[in-house]
Each structure stands twice: as C-alpha cells, then as structure tokens.
mmCIF file of C-alpha atoms in Angstrom:
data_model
loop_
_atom_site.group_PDB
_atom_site.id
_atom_site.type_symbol
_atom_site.label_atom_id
_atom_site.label_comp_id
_atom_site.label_asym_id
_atom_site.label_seq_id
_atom_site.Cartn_x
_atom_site.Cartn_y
_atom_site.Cartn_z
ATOM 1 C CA UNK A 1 -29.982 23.425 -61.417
ATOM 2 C CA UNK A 2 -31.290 25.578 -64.115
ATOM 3 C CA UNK A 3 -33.855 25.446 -66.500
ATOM 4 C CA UNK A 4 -32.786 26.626 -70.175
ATOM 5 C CA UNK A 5 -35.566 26.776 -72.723
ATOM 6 C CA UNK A 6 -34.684 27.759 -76.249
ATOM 7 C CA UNK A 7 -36.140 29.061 -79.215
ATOM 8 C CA UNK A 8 -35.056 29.125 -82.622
ATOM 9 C CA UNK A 9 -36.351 32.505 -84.379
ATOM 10 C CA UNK A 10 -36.615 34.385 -87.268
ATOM 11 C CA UNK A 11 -35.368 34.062 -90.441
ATOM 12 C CA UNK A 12 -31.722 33.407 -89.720
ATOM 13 C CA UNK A 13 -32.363 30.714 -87.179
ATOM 14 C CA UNK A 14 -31.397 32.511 -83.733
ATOM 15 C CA UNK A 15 -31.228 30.938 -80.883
ATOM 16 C CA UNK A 16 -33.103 32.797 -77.914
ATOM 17 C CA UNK A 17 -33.256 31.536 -74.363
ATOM 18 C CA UNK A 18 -35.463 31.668 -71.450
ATOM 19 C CA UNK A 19 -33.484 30.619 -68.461
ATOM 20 C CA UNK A 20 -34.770 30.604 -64.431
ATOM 21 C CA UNK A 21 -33.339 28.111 -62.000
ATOM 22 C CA UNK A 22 -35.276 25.365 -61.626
ATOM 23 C CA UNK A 23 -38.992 25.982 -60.461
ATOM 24 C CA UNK A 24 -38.714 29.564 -59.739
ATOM 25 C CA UNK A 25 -40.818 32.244 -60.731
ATOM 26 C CA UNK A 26 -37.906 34.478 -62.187
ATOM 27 C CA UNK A 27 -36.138 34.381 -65.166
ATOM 28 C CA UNK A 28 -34.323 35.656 -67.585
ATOM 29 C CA UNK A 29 -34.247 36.074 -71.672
ATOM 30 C CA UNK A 30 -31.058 36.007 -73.891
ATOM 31 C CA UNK A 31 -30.687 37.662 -77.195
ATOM 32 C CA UNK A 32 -34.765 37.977 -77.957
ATOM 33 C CA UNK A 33 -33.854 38.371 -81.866
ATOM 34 C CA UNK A 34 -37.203 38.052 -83.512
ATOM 35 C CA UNK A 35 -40.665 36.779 -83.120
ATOM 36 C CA UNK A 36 -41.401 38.305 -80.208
ATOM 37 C CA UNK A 37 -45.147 37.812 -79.319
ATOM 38 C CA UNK A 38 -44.023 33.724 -79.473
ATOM 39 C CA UNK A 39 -41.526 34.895 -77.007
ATOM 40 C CA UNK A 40 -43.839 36.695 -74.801
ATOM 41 C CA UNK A 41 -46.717 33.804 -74.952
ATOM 42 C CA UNK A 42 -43.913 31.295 -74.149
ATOM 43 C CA UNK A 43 -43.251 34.027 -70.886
ATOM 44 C CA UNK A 44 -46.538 34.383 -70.076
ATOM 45 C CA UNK A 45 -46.920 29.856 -70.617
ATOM 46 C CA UNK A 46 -44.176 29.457 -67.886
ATOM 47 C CA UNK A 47 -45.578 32.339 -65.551
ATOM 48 C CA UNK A 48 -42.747 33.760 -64.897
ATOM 49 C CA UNK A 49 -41.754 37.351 -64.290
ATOM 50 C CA UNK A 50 -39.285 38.560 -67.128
ATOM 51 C CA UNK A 51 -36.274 40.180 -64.675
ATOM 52 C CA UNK A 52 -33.617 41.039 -67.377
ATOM 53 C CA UNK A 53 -33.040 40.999 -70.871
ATOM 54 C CA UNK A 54 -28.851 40.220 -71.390
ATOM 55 C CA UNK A 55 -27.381 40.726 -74.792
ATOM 56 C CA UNK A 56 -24.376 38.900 -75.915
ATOM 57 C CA UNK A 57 -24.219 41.103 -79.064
ATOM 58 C CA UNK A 58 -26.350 43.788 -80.984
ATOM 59 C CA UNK A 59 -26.415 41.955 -84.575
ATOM 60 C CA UNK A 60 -29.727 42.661 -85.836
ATOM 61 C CA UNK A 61 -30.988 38.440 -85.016
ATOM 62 C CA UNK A 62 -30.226 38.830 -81.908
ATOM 63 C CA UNK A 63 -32.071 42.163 -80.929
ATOM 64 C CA UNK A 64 -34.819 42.318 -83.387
ATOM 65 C CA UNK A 65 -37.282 41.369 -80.280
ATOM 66 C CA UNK A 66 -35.432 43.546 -77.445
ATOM 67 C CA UNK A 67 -37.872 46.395 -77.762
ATOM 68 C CA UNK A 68 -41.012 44.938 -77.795
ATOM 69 C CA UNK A 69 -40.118 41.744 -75.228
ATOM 70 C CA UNK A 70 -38.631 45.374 -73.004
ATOM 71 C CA UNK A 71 -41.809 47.437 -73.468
ATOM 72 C CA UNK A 72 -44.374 44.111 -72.481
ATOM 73 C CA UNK A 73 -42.514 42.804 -69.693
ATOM 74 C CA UNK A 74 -40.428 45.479 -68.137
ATOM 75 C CA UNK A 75 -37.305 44.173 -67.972
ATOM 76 C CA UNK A 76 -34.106 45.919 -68.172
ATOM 77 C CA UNK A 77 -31.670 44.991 -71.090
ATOM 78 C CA UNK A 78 -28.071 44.355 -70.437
ATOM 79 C CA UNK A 79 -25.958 45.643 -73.768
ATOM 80 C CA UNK A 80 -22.583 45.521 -74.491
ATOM 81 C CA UNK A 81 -20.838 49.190 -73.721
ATOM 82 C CA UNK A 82 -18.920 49.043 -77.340
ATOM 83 C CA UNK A 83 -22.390 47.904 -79.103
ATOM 84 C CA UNK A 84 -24.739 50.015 -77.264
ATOM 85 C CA UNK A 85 -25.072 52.440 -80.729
ATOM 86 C CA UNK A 86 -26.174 49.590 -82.171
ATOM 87 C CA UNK A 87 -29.078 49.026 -80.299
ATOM 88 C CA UNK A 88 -29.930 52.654 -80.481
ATOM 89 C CA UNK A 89 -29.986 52.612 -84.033
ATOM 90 C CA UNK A 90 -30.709 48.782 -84.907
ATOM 91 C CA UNK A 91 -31.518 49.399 -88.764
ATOM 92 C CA UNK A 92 -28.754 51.500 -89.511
ATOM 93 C CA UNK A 93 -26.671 48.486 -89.471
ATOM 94 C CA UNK A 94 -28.535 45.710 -91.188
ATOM 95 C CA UNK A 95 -26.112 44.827 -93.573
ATOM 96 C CA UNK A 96 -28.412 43.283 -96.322
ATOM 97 C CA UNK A 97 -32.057 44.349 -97.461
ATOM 98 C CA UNK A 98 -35.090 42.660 -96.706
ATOM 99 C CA UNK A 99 -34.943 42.323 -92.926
ATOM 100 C CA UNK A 100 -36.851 44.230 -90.416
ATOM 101 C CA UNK A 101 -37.301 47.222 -89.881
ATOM 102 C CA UNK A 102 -36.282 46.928 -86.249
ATOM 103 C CA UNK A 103 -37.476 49.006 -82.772
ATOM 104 C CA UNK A 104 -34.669 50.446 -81.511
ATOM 105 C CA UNK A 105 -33.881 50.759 -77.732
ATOM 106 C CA UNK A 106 -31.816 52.366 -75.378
ATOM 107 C CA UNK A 107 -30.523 49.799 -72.734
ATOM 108 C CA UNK A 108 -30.757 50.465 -69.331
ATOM 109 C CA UNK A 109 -27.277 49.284 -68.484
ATOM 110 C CA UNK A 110 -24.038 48.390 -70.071
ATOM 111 C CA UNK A 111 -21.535 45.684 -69.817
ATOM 112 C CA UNK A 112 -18.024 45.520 -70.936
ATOM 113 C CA UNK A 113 -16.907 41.962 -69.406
ATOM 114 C CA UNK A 114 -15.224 41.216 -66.030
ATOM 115 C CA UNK A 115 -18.510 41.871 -64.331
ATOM 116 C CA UNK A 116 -19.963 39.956 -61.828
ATOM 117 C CA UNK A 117 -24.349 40.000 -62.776
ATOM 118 C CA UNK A 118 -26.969 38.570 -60.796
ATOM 119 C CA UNK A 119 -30.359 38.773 -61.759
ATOM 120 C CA UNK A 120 -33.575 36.079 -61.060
ATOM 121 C CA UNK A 121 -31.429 33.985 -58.414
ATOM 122 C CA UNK A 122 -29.004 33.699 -61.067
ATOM 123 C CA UNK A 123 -25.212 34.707 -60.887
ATOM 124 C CA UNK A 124 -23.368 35.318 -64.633
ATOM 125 C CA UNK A 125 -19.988 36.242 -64.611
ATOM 126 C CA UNK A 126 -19.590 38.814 -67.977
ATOM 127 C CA UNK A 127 -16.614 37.524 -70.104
ATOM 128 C CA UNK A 128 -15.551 39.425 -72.830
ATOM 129 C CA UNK A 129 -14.973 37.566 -76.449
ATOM 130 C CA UNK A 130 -15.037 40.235 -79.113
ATOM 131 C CA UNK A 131 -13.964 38.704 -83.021
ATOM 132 C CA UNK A 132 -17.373 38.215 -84.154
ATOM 133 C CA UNK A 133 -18.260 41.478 -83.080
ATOM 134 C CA UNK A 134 -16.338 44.542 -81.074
ATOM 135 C CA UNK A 135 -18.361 44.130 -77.933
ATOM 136 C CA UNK A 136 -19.641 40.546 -77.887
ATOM 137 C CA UNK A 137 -19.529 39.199 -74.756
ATOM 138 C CA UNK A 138 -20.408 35.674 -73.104
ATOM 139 C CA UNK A 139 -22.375 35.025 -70.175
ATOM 140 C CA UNK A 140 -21.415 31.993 -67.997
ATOM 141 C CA UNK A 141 -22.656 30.979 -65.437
ATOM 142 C CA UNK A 142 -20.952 31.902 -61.787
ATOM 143 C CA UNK A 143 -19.906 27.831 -61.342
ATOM 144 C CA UNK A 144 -19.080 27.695 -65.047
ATOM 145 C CA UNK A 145 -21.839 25.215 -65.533
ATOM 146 C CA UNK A 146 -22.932 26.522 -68.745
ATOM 147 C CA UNK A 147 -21.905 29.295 -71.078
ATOM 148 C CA UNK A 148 -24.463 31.242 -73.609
ATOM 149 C CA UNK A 149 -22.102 32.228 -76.055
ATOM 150 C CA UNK A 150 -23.615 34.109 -78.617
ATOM 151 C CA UNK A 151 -21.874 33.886 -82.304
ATOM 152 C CA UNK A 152 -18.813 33.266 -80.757
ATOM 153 C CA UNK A 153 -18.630 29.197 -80.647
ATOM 154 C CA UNK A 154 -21.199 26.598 -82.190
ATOM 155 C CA UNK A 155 -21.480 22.999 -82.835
ATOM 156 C CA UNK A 156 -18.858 22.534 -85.229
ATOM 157 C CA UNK A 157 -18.007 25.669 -86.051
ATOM 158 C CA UNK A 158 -17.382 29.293 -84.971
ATOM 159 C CA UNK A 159 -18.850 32.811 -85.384
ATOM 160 C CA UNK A 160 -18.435 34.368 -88.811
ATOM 161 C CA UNK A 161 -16.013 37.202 -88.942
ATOM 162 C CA UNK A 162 -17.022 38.489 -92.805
ATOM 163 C CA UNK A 163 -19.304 41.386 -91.417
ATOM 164 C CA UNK A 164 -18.070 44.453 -90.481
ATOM 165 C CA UNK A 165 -15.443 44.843 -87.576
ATOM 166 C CA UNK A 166 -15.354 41.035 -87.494
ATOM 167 C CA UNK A 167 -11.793 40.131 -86.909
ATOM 168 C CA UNK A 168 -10.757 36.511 -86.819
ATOM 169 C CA UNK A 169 -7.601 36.499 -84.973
ATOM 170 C CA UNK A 170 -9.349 38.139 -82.404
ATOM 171 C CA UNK A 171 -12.546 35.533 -82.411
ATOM 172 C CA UNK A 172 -9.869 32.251 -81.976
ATOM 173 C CA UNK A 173 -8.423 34.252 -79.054
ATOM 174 C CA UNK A 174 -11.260 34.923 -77.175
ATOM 175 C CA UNK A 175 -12.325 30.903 -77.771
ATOM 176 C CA UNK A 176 -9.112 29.975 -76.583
ATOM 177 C CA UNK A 177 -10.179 31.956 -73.347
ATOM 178 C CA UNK A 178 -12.844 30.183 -73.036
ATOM 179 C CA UNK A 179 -11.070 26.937 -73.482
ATOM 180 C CA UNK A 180 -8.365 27.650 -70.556
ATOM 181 C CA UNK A 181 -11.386 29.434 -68.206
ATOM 182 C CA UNK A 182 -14.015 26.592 -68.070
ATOM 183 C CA UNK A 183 -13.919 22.949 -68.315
ATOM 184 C CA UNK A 184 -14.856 20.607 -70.430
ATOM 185 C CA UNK A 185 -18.147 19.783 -69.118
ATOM 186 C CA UNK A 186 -19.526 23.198 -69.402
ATOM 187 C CA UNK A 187 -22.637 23.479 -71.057
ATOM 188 C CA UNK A 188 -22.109 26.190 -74.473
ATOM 189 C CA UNK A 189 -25.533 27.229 -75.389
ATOM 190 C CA UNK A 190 -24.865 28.968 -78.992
ATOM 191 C CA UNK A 191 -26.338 31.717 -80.800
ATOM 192 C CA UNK A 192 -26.910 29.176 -83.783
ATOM 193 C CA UNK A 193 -28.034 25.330 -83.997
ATOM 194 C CA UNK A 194 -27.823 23.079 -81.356
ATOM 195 C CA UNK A 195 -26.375 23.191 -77.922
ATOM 196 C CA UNK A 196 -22.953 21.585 -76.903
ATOM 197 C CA UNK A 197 -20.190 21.702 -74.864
ATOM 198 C CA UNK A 198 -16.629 22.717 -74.651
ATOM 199 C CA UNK A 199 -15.433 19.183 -74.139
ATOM 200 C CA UNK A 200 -17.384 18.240 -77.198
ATOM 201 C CA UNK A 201 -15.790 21.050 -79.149
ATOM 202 C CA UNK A 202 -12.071 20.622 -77.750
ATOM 203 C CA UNK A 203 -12.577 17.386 -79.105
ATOM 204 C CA UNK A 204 -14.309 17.537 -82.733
ATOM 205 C CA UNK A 205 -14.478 20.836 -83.905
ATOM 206 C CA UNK A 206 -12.388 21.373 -87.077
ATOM 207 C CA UNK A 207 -11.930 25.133 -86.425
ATOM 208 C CA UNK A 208 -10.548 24.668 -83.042
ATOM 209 C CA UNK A 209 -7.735 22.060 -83.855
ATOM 210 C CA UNK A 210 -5.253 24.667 -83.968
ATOM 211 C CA UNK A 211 -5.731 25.769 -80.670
ATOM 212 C CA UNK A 212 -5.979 22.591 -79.188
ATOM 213 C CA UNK A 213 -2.478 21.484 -80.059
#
C-alpha cells in the first residue's frame, strides 16, 4: 500500500505529490512545480526524509520548486535525459511572461524510460511517453498499481501539444502504450485536476475513443 498525498500549486494548478508506502519514514516528491516552502512544511508535517525528487517533465509548473525543495532536503532529482537543458536553464523556456523567474538545477541523474528505479521502499518502472513534451516520461509503479503521469493523460482529457516540440500523434501513441501496458484498475495520478484511472478513461474520455475502437 502506498500513501499518495497531493498538492495543487501555483498558478497553473499543478499537481505535486508526496508519495511513501504506507507508514514509512521515506518518501518521495513528484514534479515540485511551485510553492515550495508549502511543500517543504507539508515534508517536514509528515516527518519524513525527502529520498528523491522524480520529474516526469521539465515544463516550467512542474519544476519551478525543484531547486529549492533539492537544496532544503537533499534529495537527488531524477530528470528526463532529452529535458535535462531544461532544467539547467528553466527560464529560458517559459513560453509566456509573467511567471517566475525560476532556480535552475542540474539533476543528479537522468532517465530516458525502460529503467527499473527504486527509491524510499518504492520500485517505479520509467516508461517513456513523449507528445506533450520530447522527454516526458511516466512513472508507474513496479505492480502497475498506479501511474503518475505527468501532462500526458487527465480526467477527461489529455496533455496539450500547442507548445513547442509538442507533437500529437506522438502523445495518442504513447497513451495507447499505456492502455495495452497496465490495466484498467491502475491508479493515473495526473499532472492536472483530479486523479483517475485508466479504466475510467478507456471508458469516458472523449479524446481516447479513437484508440479504444
């Protein structure tokens, strides 16, 4: 059993989550994109020792936090290979004005998908599902229990592929992936609003029909 807490942040509504199996005293953070002295109170609430900071993409609401939450706790951050730039340079690629500036960082290891990860008790198997972005990847659980999947899939809808190097083709392919890999049941904790699954979304998600037949 796990224990997922999220946390909606910023101004674009990002979800963050704090994630330790249940009762332990390790955990780990996913995409820290904003707000993060509410992240590290919320840390420090749960006493828990941060172990690793895992990225499912470097779009700036889902890194704005990685620095700081990196330079409290001492985690390591786990970055896309293809988006690592990104993180090195977060405000270079802010597509609009009036957000951040941003701390950049330079992560202390890279992921490209196909890996196996295991950090705070936890085992995530790395899968890659680029379309939103070149490098995004999703992080499932080892039993396929639950998947934190970024931009890539939401509750009745999908990731946005109007930014730069978004390419939709590529985003219904790697959901698709996702559909064949895991089953229904699996948890999909999203990158926006509210937490599903894939059954849910095989079933009733507009964008998916398509696939589905």
């Amino acid at each position: 059993m796990i224990e997922v807490v999220p946390f909606t942040v910023g101004p674009v509504q990002e979800n963050s989550y704090l994630v330790r199996r249940q009762g332990a005293e390790t955990a780990v953070i996913f995409d820290p994109g904003d707000e993060a002295e509410r992240l590290l109170g919320a840390i420090d609430e749960l006493g828990v020792r941060l172990e690793a900071i895992l990225l499912t993409h470097t779009h700036f609401d889902h890194v704005g936090a990685v620095a700081p939450v990196a330079r409290a706790t001492g985690a390591p951050v786990w970055c896309p290979q293809i988006e690592r730039d990104v993180l090195l340079d977060v405000n270079r690629y802010v597509p609009w004005p009036g957000f951040g500036p941003f701390e950049n960082h330079d992560p202390e290891h890279t992921i490209s998908g196909g890996e196996r990860v295991s950090v705070a008790g936890l085992d995530f198997d790395v899968v890659f599902t680029p379309g939103h972005s070149p490098g995004h990847v999703t992080w499932a659980l080892a039993d396929g229990s639950a998947l934190f999947s970024g931009d890539v899939l939401f509750q009745g809808s999908i990731g946005r592929t109007d930014l730069p190097f978004g390419d939709h083709g590529r985003l219904l392919r790697s959901i698709a992936e996702l559909l064949e890999r895991y089953d229904d049941r699996a948890q999909v904790f999203p990158g926006h609003m509210g937490p599903t699954t894939l059954g849910a979304e095989r079933a009733t998600n507009p964008f998916l029909q398509d696939l589905v037949a």
